[in-house]
Short mmCIF file of C-alpha atoms in Angstrom, two decimals:
data_model
loop_
_atom_site.label_atom_id
_atom_site.label_comp_id
_atom_site.label_asym_id
_atom_site.label_seq_id
_atom_site.Cartn_x
_atom_site.Cartn_y
_atom_site.Cartn_z
CA MET A 238 -59.58 85.76 -0.75
CA THR A 239 -61.65 82.71 -1.34
CA VAL A 240 -60.21 79.33 -1.79
CA ASP A 241 -60.54 77.90 -5.39
CA ASP A 242 -62.45 74.84 -4.90
CA ARG A 243 -63.47 74.29 -8.38
CA PHE A 244 -61.42 71.26 -8.88
CA THR A 245 -62.33 69.19 -5.83
CA ARG A 246 -63.46 65.66 -6.68
CA GLU A 247 -66.90 66.31 -5.26
CA PHE A 248 -67.60 68.94 -7.78
CA ARG A 249 -66.56 66.71 -10.85
CA GLN A 250 -69.71 66.48 -13.06
CA GLU A 251 -71.06 63.00 -14.03
CA PRO A 252 -70.56 62.61 -17.68
CA PRO A 253 -73.90 63.33 -19.59
CA ALA A 254 -75.99 60.79 -20.83
CA GLY A 255 -75.91 60.12 -24.50
CA THR A 256 -76.88 57.61 -27.03
CA ARG A 257 -74.79 54.40 -27.44
CA ASN A 258 -75.05 51.87 -30.29
CA GLU A 259 -73.61 48.22 -30.67
CA VAL A 260 -69.94 48.13 -31.51
CA ILE A 261 -69.58 46.61 -35.01
CA ALA A 262 -66.02 45.55 -36.00
CA GLY A 263 -64.56 43.15 -38.33
CA PRO A 264 -63.70 43.09 -41.99
CA VAL A 265 -65.09 45.69 -44.26
CA SER A 266 -67.43 44.22 -46.98
CA ASP A 267 -67.63 47.17 -49.25
CA TRP A 268 -65.90 50.48 -48.63
CA ALA A 269 -68.66 52.27 -50.17
CA SER A 270 -71.37 51.14 -47.88
CA ASP A 271 -69.51 49.74 -44.74
CA PHE A 272 -66.31 51.95 -44.21
CA SER A 273 -64.53 51.77 -40.87
CA HIS A 274 -61.20 53.63 -40.12
CA LEU A 275 -60.63 51.26 -37.27
CA GLU A 276 -59.96 48.20 -39.48
CA PRO A 277 -56.28 46.98 -40.24
CA GLU A 278 -56.69 47.54 -43.96
CA TRP A 279 -57.30 51.16 -43.65
CA ALA A 280 -54.62 51.68 -40.98
CA ALA A 281 -52.16 50.14 -43.02
CA ASP A 282 -52.78 52.16 -46.18
CA PRO A 283 -56.06 54.25 -46.53
CA TYR A 284 -55.21 56.01 -49.69
CA PRO A 285 -56.08 53.44 -52.32
CA ILE A 286 -59.28 53.07 -50.57
CA GLN A 287 -60.07 57.06 -50.58
CA ASP A 288 -59.03 57.34 -54.17
CA ASP A 289 -61.39 54.35 -55.20
CA LEU A 290 -64.26 55.89 -53.21
CA ARG A 291 -63.63 59.34 -54.61
CA ALA A 292 -64.02 57.93 -57.99
CA ARG A 293 -66.98 55.75 -57.61
CA CYS A 294 -68.90 56.92 -54.35
CA PRO A 295 -67.56 60.27 -53.28
CA ILE A 296 -69.61 60.33 -50.12
CA ALA A 297 -69.40 56.86 -48.87
CA HIS A 298 -71.66 55.33 -45.89
CA THR A 299 -71.49 53.04 -43.08
CA ASP A 300 -73.97 51.61 -40.70
CA ARG A 301 -71.12 51.24 -38.02
CA PHE A 302 -70.86 53.74 -35.21
CA GLY A 303 -74.54 54.23 -35.34
CA GLY A 304 -74.20 55.36 -38.94
CA GLY A 305 -71.98 57.81 -40.65
CA TRP A 306 -70.62 59.21 -43.85
CA LEU A 307 -67.40 59.69 -45.61
CA PRO A 308 -66.67 62.34 -48.14
CA THR A 309 -63.58 62.09 -50.17
CA ARG A 310 -63.52 64.98 -52.45
CA TYR A 311 -61.78 68.07 -51.36
CA GLU A 312 -64.75 70.46 -52.22
CA ASP A 313 -67.14 68.31 -50.20
CA ILE A 314 -64.83 68.15 -47.16
CA ALA A 315 -64.11 71.97 -47.29
CA SER A 316 -67.98 72.84 -47.64
CA ILE A 317 -68.60 70.61 -44.50
CA ALA A 318 -65.68 72.14 -42.49
CA TYR A 319 -67.05 75.68 -43.29
CA ASP A 320 -70.66 74.84 -42.47
CA THR A 321 -71.02 75.02 -38.79
CA GLU A 322 -74.80 75.58 -39.28
CA ARG A 323 -75.60 72.23 -40.46
CA PHE A 324 -72.46 70.07 -38.93
CA SER A 325 -71.82 70.42 -35.42
CA SER A 326 -68.55 69.61 -33.65
CA ARG A 327 -70.15 68.58 -30.34
CA SER A 328 -68.34 65.23 -31.04
CA ILE A 329 -65.25 65.22 -33.07
CA ILE A 330 -64.37 61.57 -32.62
CA MET A 331 -66.59 59.08 -34.52
CA SER A 332 -67.33 56.43 -31.88
CA ASN A 333 -70.30 54.35 -30.67
CA TYR A 334 -71.14 57.19 -28.27
CA ARG A 335 -73.06 60.32 -29.15
CA PRO A 336 -72.90 63.04 -26.46
CA PRO A 337 -76.43 64.69 -25.94
CA ALA A 338 -77.30 67.79 -27.97
CA GLU A 339 -77.35 69.89 -24.60
CA ILE A 340 -73.50 69.40 -24.52
CA ALA A 341 -73.46 71.86 -27.39
CA PRO A 342 -72.28 74.69 -27.88
CA VAL A 343 -69.22 73.93 -25.53
CA GLY A 344 -68.76 70.25 -25.81
CA ALA A 345 -66.54 67.95 -23.63
CA VAL A 346 -63.10 69.36 -25.04
CA PRO A 347 -63.52 72.98 -25.87
CA PRO A 348 -62.81 74.75 -28.18
CA ILE A 349 -62.42 71.83 -30.68
CA SER A 350 -65.81 70.46 -29.59
CA SER A 351 -67.47 73.99 -29.49
CA ASP A 352 -69.67 75.48 -31.92
CA PRO A 353 -70.29 79.12 -32.67
CA PRO A 354 -70.81 81.40 -30.94
CA PHE A 355 -69.14 80.16 -27.97
CA HIS A 356 -66.33 78.52 -29.93
CA HIS A 357 -64.93 81.93 -31.00
CA ASP A 358 -64.54 83.16 -27.33
CA ALA A 359 -63.14 79.94 -26.05
CA ARG A 360 -60.60 79.57 -28.85
CA LYS A 361 -59.62 83.30 -28.39
CA LEU A 362 -58.19 82.41 -24.91
CA LEU A 363 -55.86 79.74 -26.52
CA LEU A 364 -54.49 81.70 -29.62
CA PRO A 365 -52.01 84.10 -27.91
CA ALA A 366 -49.88 81.08 -26.52
CA PHE A 367 -49.84 79.42 -29.86
CA THR A 368 -48.81 82.18 -32.27
CA LYS A 369 -45.72 81.46 -34.40
CA LYS A 370 -43.84 84.24 -32.45
CA GLU A 371 -44.72 82.59 -29.09
CA VAL A 372 -43.70 79.07 -29.93
CA ALA A 373 -40.45 80.16 -31.50
CA ARG A 374 -39.53 80.62 -27.86
CA ARG A 375 -39.67 76.86 -27.44
CA GLU A 376 -37.51 76.10 -30.40
CA GLU A 377 -33.98 76.08 -28.57
CA ALA A 378 -35.09 73.65 -25.93
CA THR A 379 -36.97 71.47 -28.56
CA ARG A 380 -33.79 71.33 -30.63
CA ALA A 381 -31.67 70.39 -27.54
CA PHE A 382 -34.16 67.65 -26.59
CA CYS A 383 -34.13 66.12 -30.31
CA HIS A 384 -30.31 66.04 -30.02
CA SER A 385 -30.52 64.21 -26.61
CA LEU A 386 -32.86 61.60 -28.19
CA ILE A 387 -30.24 61.04 -30.80
CA ASP A 388 -27.46 60.68 -28.42
CA SER A 389 -29.36 57.82 -26.91
CA PHE A 390 -29.01 55.96 -30.22
CA GLU A 391 -25.13 55.70 -29.62
CA GLY A 392 -23.95 52.23 -30.69
CA ALA A 393 -27.42 51.07 -32.14
CA GLU A 394 -27.62 49.87 -35.65
CA VAL A 395 -31.35 49.64 -35.57
CA VAL A 396 -33.63 52.14 -33.75
CA ASP A 397 -37.46 52.68 -33.84
CA ALA A 398 -37.96 56.08 -35.26
CA ALA A 399 -41.49 56.35 -34.12
CA ARG A 400 -41.14 54.91 -30.52
CA ASP A 401 -37.57 56.18 -29.68
CA TYR A 402 -37.71 59.56 -31.42
CA ALA A 403 -40.98 61.09 -32.68
CA GLN A 404 -43.25 60.23 -30.00
CA HIS A 405 -41.03 61.97 -27.16
CA ILE A 406 -40.86 65.11 -28.95
CA PRO A 407 -44.49 66.44 -28.60
CA MET A 408 -44.76 64.65 -25.27
CA ARG A 409 -41.88 66.70 -23.86
CA VAL A 410 -43.04 70.04 -25.66
CA ILE A 411 -46.71 69.77 -24.21
CA ALA A 412 -45.70 68.78 -20.73
CA ASP A 413 -43.46 71.82 -20.64
CA MET A 414 -46.26 74.08 -21.86
CA LEU A 415 -48.79 72.60 -19.49
CA GLY A 416 -46.21 72.17 -16.45
CA PHE A 417 -46.75 68.48 -16.27
CA PRO A 418 -43.88 66.18 -15.24
CA PRO A 419 -41.98 65.09 -18.20
CA GLU A 420 -41.55 61.56 -16.79
CA ASP A 421 -45.33 60.98 -17.23
CA GLY A 422 -44.70 60.38 -20.80
CA PRO A 423 -45.76 56.62 -20.73
CA ARG A 424 -49.05 57.79 -19.17
CA PHE A 425 -49.81 60.39 -21.91
CA ARG A 426 -49.13 57.53 -24.47
CA ARG A 427 -51.87 55.34 -23.00
CA PHE A 428 -54.20 58.20 -22.61
CA VAL A 429 -53.84 59.15 -26.40
CA GLU A 430 -54.39 55.42 -27.23
CA SER A 431 -57.43 55.37 -25.19
CA ALA A 432 -58.96 58.44 -26.40
CA LEU A 433 -58.06 58.01 -30.27
CA GLU A 434 -57.43 54.08 -30.81
CA GLY A 435 -59.89 52.67 -28.27
CA VAL A 436 -63.06 53.79 -30.05
CA ASN A 437 -64.44 50.10 -30.49
CA LEU A 438 -63.67 49.00 -26.90
CA PRO A 439 -66.76 48.19 -24.65
CA PRO A 440 -68.27 51.33 -23.61
CA GLU A 441 -67.72 50.74 -20.02
CA GLU A 442 -63.79 50.20 -20.72
CA ARG A 443 -63.75 53.24 -22.73
CA LEU A 444 -65.34 55.36 -20.03
CA ALA A 445 -63.14 53.84 -17.22
CA ARG A 446 -60.03 54.81 -19.37
CA MET A 447 -61.36 58.48 -19.99
CA ASP A 448 -61.94 58.52 -16.13
CA GLU A 449 -58.27 57.64 -15.69
CA LEU A 450 -57.25 60.50 -17.90
CA PHE A 451 -59.52 63.17 -16.21
CA ASP A 452 -58.47 61.79 -12.75
CA TYR A 453 -54.90 62.45 -13.67
CA LEU A 454 -55.64 66.02 -15.26
CA TYR A 455 -57.72 67.08 -12.09
CA ALA A 456 -54.78 66.04 -9.74
CA GLN A 457 -52.42 68.14 -11.91
CA ILE A 458 -55.02 70.92 -11.93
CA ARG A 459 -55.38 70.84 -8.14
CA ASN A 460 -51.53 70.81 -7.70
CA HIS A 461 -51.25 74.01 -10.01
CA VAL A 462 -54.10 75.57 -7.91
CA ALA A 463 -51.93 75.00 -4.79
CA ASP A 464 -48.81 75.87 -6.48
CA PRO A 465 -49.52 78.32 -9.50
CA ARG A 466 -46.85 78.43 -12.12
CA ASP A 467 -46.03 80.18 -15.40
CA ASP A 468 -47.72 77.72 -17.55
CA LEU A 469 -50.77 76.96 -19.52
CA THR A 470 -52.49 75.12 -16.73
CA THR A 471 -52.14 77.96 -14.30
CA TYR A 472 -53.16 80.39 -17.21
CA LEU A 473 -56.48 78.20 -17.71
CA ILE A 474 -57.27 78.16 -14.17
CA ASP A 475 -57.06 81.84 -13.78
CA VAL A 476 -58.43 83.04 -17.13
CA GLU A 477 -61.76 84.76 -17.14
CA LEU A 478 -64.35 84.42 -19.80
CA TYR A 479 -67.50 86.45 -19.76
CA GLY A 480 -66.32 88.06 -16.70
CA ARG A 481 -65.68 85.01 -14.51
CA LYS A 482 -63.30 81.98 -14.48
CA LEU A 483 -64.01 79.05 -16.50
CA GLU A 484 -66.05 76.04 -15.40
CA PRO A 485 -64.03 73.36 -14.11
CA ALA A 486 -65.08 70.91 -16.95
CA HIS A 487 -63.85 73.51 -19.43
CA VAL A 488 -60.66 73.82 -17.90
CA ALA A 489 -59.99 70.08 -17.58
CA GLY A 490 -61.40 69.37 -21.12
CA THR A 491 -59.20 72.10 -22.72
CA ILE A 492 -56.16 70.63 -20.97
CA ALA A 493 -57.26 67.09 -22.05
CA LEU A 494 -57.48 68.44 -25.89
CA LEU A 495 -54.11 70.16 -25.58
CA LEU A 496 -52.30 67.13 -24.01
CA ILE A 497 -54.14 64.54 -26.67
CA ALA A 498 -54.15 66.43 -29.59
CA GLY A 499 -50.59 67.99 -28.83
CA ILE A 500 -49.10 64.50 -28.90
CA ASP A 501 -50.37 61.92 -31.13
CA THR A 502 -50.84 64.35 -34.10
CA THR A 503 -47.11 65.72 -34.19
CA TRP A 504 -45.73 62.27 -33.29
CA SER A 505 -47.48 61.01 -36.47
CA ALA A 506 -46.34 63.79 -38.73
CA ILE A 507 -42.68 63.49 -37.54
CA GLY A 508 -42.88 59.55 -37.98
CA ALA A 509 -44.61 59.53 -41.41
CA SER A 510 -42.05 62.18 -42.54
CA LEU A 511 -39.20 59.95 -41.38
CA TRP A 512 -40.79 56.77 -42.91
CA HIS A 513 -41.01 58.66 -46.25
CA LEU A 514 -37.37 59.44 -46.13
CA ALA A 515 -36.28 56.12 -44.90
CA LYS A 516 -37.82 54.69 -47.96
CA THR A 517 -37.03 57.38 -50.55
CA PRO A 518 -33.08 57.78 -50.64
CA ALA A 519 -33.36 60.29 -53.59
CA ASP A 520 -35.59 62.79 -51.32
CA ARG A 521 -33.43 61.98 -48.27
CA GLU A 522 -30.22 62.73 -50.07
CA ARG A 523 -31.54 66.01 -51.52
CA LEU A 524 -32.72 67.18 -48.41
CA VAL A 525 -29.49 66.52 -46.68
CA ALA A 526 -27.80 68.31 -49.57
CA GLU A 527 -30.21 71.34 -49.62
CA PRO A 528 -31.51 71.80 -46.03
CA GLY A 529 -33.28 75.26 -47.09
CA LEU A 530 -35.71 73.08 -48.86
CA LEU A 531 -37.10 71.48 -45.74
CA PRO A 532 -39.75 74.06 -44.96
CA THR A 533 -41.32 73.23 -48.53
CA ALA A 534 -40.81 69.53 -48.20
CA LEU A 535 -42.46 69.67 -44.97
CA GLU A 536 -45.57 71.12 -46.23
CA GLU A 537 -45.77 68.24 -48.68
CA PHE A 538 -45.36 65.65 -45.98
CA LEU A 539 -48.19 67.38 -44.33
CA ARG A 540 -50.25 67.06 -47.51
CA ALA A 541 -49.42 63.61 -48.36
CA TYR A 542 -49.40 61.97 -44.96
CA ALA A 543 -51.80 64.37 -43.10
CA PRO A 544 -52.40 62.61 -39.78
CA VAL A 545 -55.51 64.19 -38.62
CA THR A 546 -59.25 63.28 -39.54
CA MET A 547 -61.95 65.35 -37.65
CA ALA A 548 -65.56 64.16 -37.22
CA ARG A 549 -68.91 66.12 -37.22
CA LEU A 550 -72.38 65.27 -36.39
CA VAL A 551 -75.24 66.21 -38.57
CA LYS A 552 -77.69 68.69 -37.05
CA GLU A 553 -80.91 67.97 -38.76
CA ASP A 554 -82.29 65.49 -41.43
CA MET A 555 -81.18 66.73 -44.92
CA HIS A 556 -80.72 66.08 -48.37
CA TRP A 557 -76.83 67.17 -49.00
CA ARG A 558 -75.13 66.60 -52.41
CA GLY A 559 -76.95 63.64 -53.24
CA VAL A 560 -77.32 61.73 -50.20
CA ASP A 561 -80.00 61.65 -47.34
CA MET A 562 -78.21 62.42 -43.98
CA LYS A 563 -80.13 62.11 -40.79
CA ALA A 564 -79.80 64.03 -37.58
CA ASP A 565 -76.94 62.60 -35.47
CA ASP A 566 -75.14 60.85 -38.45
CA TRP A 567 -71.47 61.15 -38.16
CA VAL A 568 -69.35 62.73 -40.97
CA LEU A 569 -65.79 61.80 -41.17
CA LEU A 570 -63.89 64.85 -42.30
CA SER A 571 -60.90 63.12 -43.84
CA PHE A 572 -58.44 66.03 -44.43
CA PRO A 573 -56.00 63.12 -45.69
CA ALA A 574 -58.51 62.44 -48.45
CA ALA A 575 -58.99 66.13 -49.46
CA ASN A 576 -55.18 66.36 -49.68
CA ARG A 577 -54.99 63.60 -52.26
CA ASP A 578 -57.97 64.78 -54.32
CA PRO A 579 -56.67 65.12 -57.99
CA GLY A 580 -59.36 67.70 -58.66
CA GLN A 581 -57.32 70.08 -56.05
CA PHE A 582 -53.71 69.04 -56.53
CA ASP A 583 -51.77 67.90 -59.47
CA ARG A 584 -49.90 64.59 -59.19
CA ALA A 585 -51.89 64.44 -56.01
CA ASP A 586 -50.80 60.75 -55.41
CA GLU A 587 -47.01 61.76 -55.70
CA VAL A 588 -44.80 63.30 -53.00
CA ILE A 589 -43.01 66.09 -54.63
CA ILE A 590 -40.89 67.63 -52.00
CA ASP A 591 -40.32 70.94 -54.10
CA ARG A 592 -44.06 71.42 -54.62
CA GLU A 593 -44.21 75.34 -54.56
CA ILE A 594 -48.18 75.59 -54.51
CA ASN A 595 -49.48 73.57 -51.94
CA ARG A 596 -52.90 74.71 -50.54
CA HIS A 597 -53.27 71.70 -48.43
CA ALA A 598 -55.82 71.13 -45.40
CA ALA A 599 -53.59 69.14 -43.07
CA PHE A 600 -54.56 71.49 -40.17
CA GLY A 601 -58.20 71.74 -41.14
CA LEU A 602 -60.17 74.65 -42.79
CA GLY A 603 -62.39 77.35 -41.34
CA ILE A 604 -62.98 78.23 -37.79
CA HIS A 605 -61.45 74.99 -36.17
CA ARG A 606 -58.02 75.33 -37.96
CA CYS A 607 -55.71 73.47 -35.57
CA VAL A 608 -54.90 75.89 -32.72
CA GLY A 609 -51.41 74.21 -32.49
CA SER A 610 -50.46 74.45 -36.04
CA HIS A 611 -47.47 76.76 -35.54
CA LEU A 612 -46.19 74.53 -32.65
CA ALA A 613 -46.40 71.35 -34.86
CA ARG A 614 -44.64 73.02 -37.51
CA MET A 615 -41.86 73.97 -35.45
CA GLU A 616 -41.64 70.86 -33.96
CA LEU A 617 -41.79 68.89 -37.39
CA ARG A 618 -39.02 71.15 -38.73
CA VAL A 619 -36.66 70.97 -35.76
CA ALA A 620 -37.17 67.24 -35.46
CA LEU A 621 -36.35 66.73 -39.20
CA GLU A 622 -33.49 69.12 -39.20
CA VAL A 623 -31.66 67.47 -36.37
CA TRP A 624 -32.34 63.99 -37.48
CA LEU A 625 -30.87 64.75 -41.00
CA GLU A 626 -28.07 66.49 -39.44
CA ARG A 627 -27.15 63.71 -37.09
CA VAL A 628 -28.63 60.63 -39.06
CA PRO A 629 -28.14 61.48 -42.63
CA VAL A 630 -28.09 57.96 -43.88
CA PHE A 631 -30.88 55.79 -42.81
CA GLY A 632 -33.41 53.25 -44.39
CA LEU A 633 -36.35 51.15 -43.40
CA ALA A 634 -34.74 48.26 -41.36
CA ASP A 635 -37.84 45.95 -42.10
CA PRO A 636 -40.65 47.50 -44.12
CA SER A 637 -43.07 44.70 -43.09
CA ALA A 638 -42.56 45.60 -39.28
CA VAL A 639 -43.95 49.06 -39.80
CA THR A 640 -47.19 49.59 -38.02
CA TRP A 641 -49.58 52.66 -38.22
CA ALA A 642 -52.28 53.71 -35.82
CA PRO A 643 -55.80 53.09 -36.63
CA GLY A 644 -58.49 55.77 -36.23
CA GLN A 645 -58.75 59.47 -36.77
CA VAL A 646 -55.02 60.17 -36.17
CA ARG A 647 -52.64 58.22 -38.45
CA GLY A 648 -48.90 57.65 -38.13
CA PRO A 649 -46.38 55.22 -37.76
CA ARG A 650 -46.43 53.54 -34.17
CA THR A 651 -43.41 51.07 -35.07
CA LEU A 652 -40.86 52.43 -37.46
CA PRO A 653 -37.54 50.35 -37.34
CA VAL A 654 -34.80 52.33 -39.14
CA ARG A 655 -31.21 51.26 -39.75
CA ILE A 656 -28.93 53.94 -38.88
CA GLY A 657 -25.54 52.19 -38.53
CA MET B 102 -49.60 95.12 -57.14
CA LYS B 103 -51.33 95.26 -54.13
CA VAL B 104 -52.12 92.53 -51.40
CA THR B 105 -55.10 92.56 -48.99
CA ILE B 106 -56.24 89.95 -46.42
CA ASP B 107 -59.96 89.14 -46.07
CA PRO B 108 -60.21 89.01 -42.12
CA GLN B 109 -63.53 87.20 -42.60
CA ARG B 110 -61.78 84.32 -44.40
CA CYS B 111 -58.29 84.32 -42.62
CA GLN B 112 -58.01 81.60 -39.86
CA GLY B 113 -54.23 82.18 -38.85
CA HIS B 114 -52.70 79.42 -40.82
CA GLY B 115 -49.69 81.59 -41.18
CA ARG B 116 -48.61 80.63 -44.68
CA CYS B 117 -48.60 84.09 -45.82
CA TYR B 118 -45.94 85.37 -43.11
CA ASP B 119 -44.16 82.17 -43.47
CA LEU B 120 -43.71 82.47 -47.35
CA ALA B 121 -43.87 86.21 -47.71
CA PRO B 122 -42.39 87.86 -44.46
CA GLU B 123 -41.64 91.17 -46.18
CA LEU B 124 -45.46 91.53 -46.82
CA PHE B 125 -47.21 89.89 -44.08
CA GLY B 126 -46.99 89.56 -40.30
CA GLU B 127 -49.04 88.12 -37.66
CA ASP B 128 -51.14 89.72 -34.95
CA ASP B 129 -51.33 88.88 -31.35
CA GLU B 130 -53.56 85.94 -32.04
CA GLY B 131 -51.84 84.54 -35.04
CA TYR B 132 -54.07 86.12 -37.74
CA GLY B 133 -52.31 87.40 -40.92
CA ARG B 134 -52.00 91.03 -41.53
CA VAL B 135 -50.61 93.03 -44.29
CA LEU B 136 -47.47 95.14 -43.35
CA GLY B 137 -47.71 98.77 -44.58
CA ASP B 138 -50.17 99.76 -47.17
CA GLY B 139 -50.02 96.47 -48.92
CA VAL B 140 -48.31 97.76 -52.07
CA VAL B 141 -45.86 95.07 -53.20
CA PRO B 142 -42.53 96.52 -53.68
CA PRO B 143 -40.52 95.64 -56.64
CA GLY B 144 -39.06 92.19 -56.47
CA GLU B 145 -41.71 90.81 -54.08
CA GLU B 146 -44.27 90.06 -56.62
CA ARG B 147 -43.39 86.50 -56.73
CA ALA B 148 -43.45 86.08 -52.97
CA ALA B 149 -46.94 87.69 -53.02
CA ARG B 150 -48.11 85.33 -55.58
CA VAL B 151 -46.79 82.28 -53.85
CA ALA B 152 -48.39 83.40 -50.46
CA ALA B 153 -51.59 83.98 -51.98
CA ALA B 154 -51.75 80.45 -54.03
CA ASN B 155 -50.78 78.75 -50.71
CA CYS B 156 -53.40 80.21 -48.39
CA PRO B 157 -55.40 77.33 -47.45
CA GLU B 158 -58.64 79.71 -46.80
CA ARG B 159 -57.98 81.82 -50.08
CA ALA B 160 -58.09 84.86 -47.81
CA ILE B 161 -55.36 86.89 -49.80
CA ASP B 162 -56.39 88.99 -52.69
CA LEU B 163 -53.97 90.30 -55.18
CA ALA B 164 -54.81 93.31 -57.24
CA GLU B 165 -52.68 93.76 -60.18
CA GLU B 166 -53.19 97.25 -61.04
CA ALA B 167 -50.67 99.15 -63.17
#
């Protein structure tokens, strides 16, 4: 038997050279021609901006990030999500760095960064672990963990529903699935913030922070090579694709994806739902009285407060629905904007917790449908069930103190609520 | 009424087997599958319509034959 030395430090690949552009930050002059999802105005409330753009300039542009587009109509967003021929996923976070074309079709964090046909095969490796049936096995432990978080509120009149509740739930669930130490949660939070909110940091700092993430992941992977366990990390170390084990960068990249995307998205969805209920007593009271409505309400929270926006890179220069896209232009794929398109949804700007027909795109459309959607739905449902059971009466302690994450994953990061 | 799933469109969102578990199930990768022959039993027509109307990929077809 040979030793699995794929993950030793010496074999770490250098990050591929790509193209960089100057960081442009600061107030937006015109959202139609200078948009930025990293500015405070967007983080605080992007919906009026998106609604305005949809009405007057449905495919907005920016020169920031080296050039990019922001479609706000459902039909345009759906078309791009389905069009993997003309739009590449080789980078899915719009930043000031574009990885080289050679990184396709695998990308840095497969399968979300992968293009067909490789995408299908890399994704297939993950699907069985994330079915509804498989994630149901984690429901009991998730529920017990949510109860333990509420137990810790004992005696408090005001708690932070984002910091003290929402963030911990997906951190614990994904740490368990990957076989990582649960006490590493604060590190995970830093990794998430670096990957998704640190987009406009100086490039050296952004790279250093990504190195820190991958140093941590390779240490965890080596620990699993030495001490295999029944978890996703050991599974990815051992699994074969095309008759051989995965490239080390594929293993580490997929784990990075599961860790980052598994945490901040669900944290945001739980937080946004609690924010809505804290400021909407009628909906809160109705859900307390009718717990059976929660699965329907939850879909409406996902529609109205969809946390995730993806990005694509244009493959070749082209004229597309009235605009001239250039090769390597970014496209920000705003599922939140799609979900509030009045052309697709009745009363799109209202939160209707018993909305029965709700064909929302919170988990994306097409081949990149969120692989963790069943897990996210389970966590969101259990988190809200436990909260409403234990804390049926609550409200915003200070609406002006609520803060939202900027960037492509949006949710409350500070959410003081009065519970006593 | 008969339901079918277009496997070319289904991406495994699972709305159908959430909303109409008598009519749809999931396969080992989470993709939707029609249970039995897809003929909708009496009383399940509404569930079938709700499931079809909630599929994000429009992968469910309802044939309303007599």
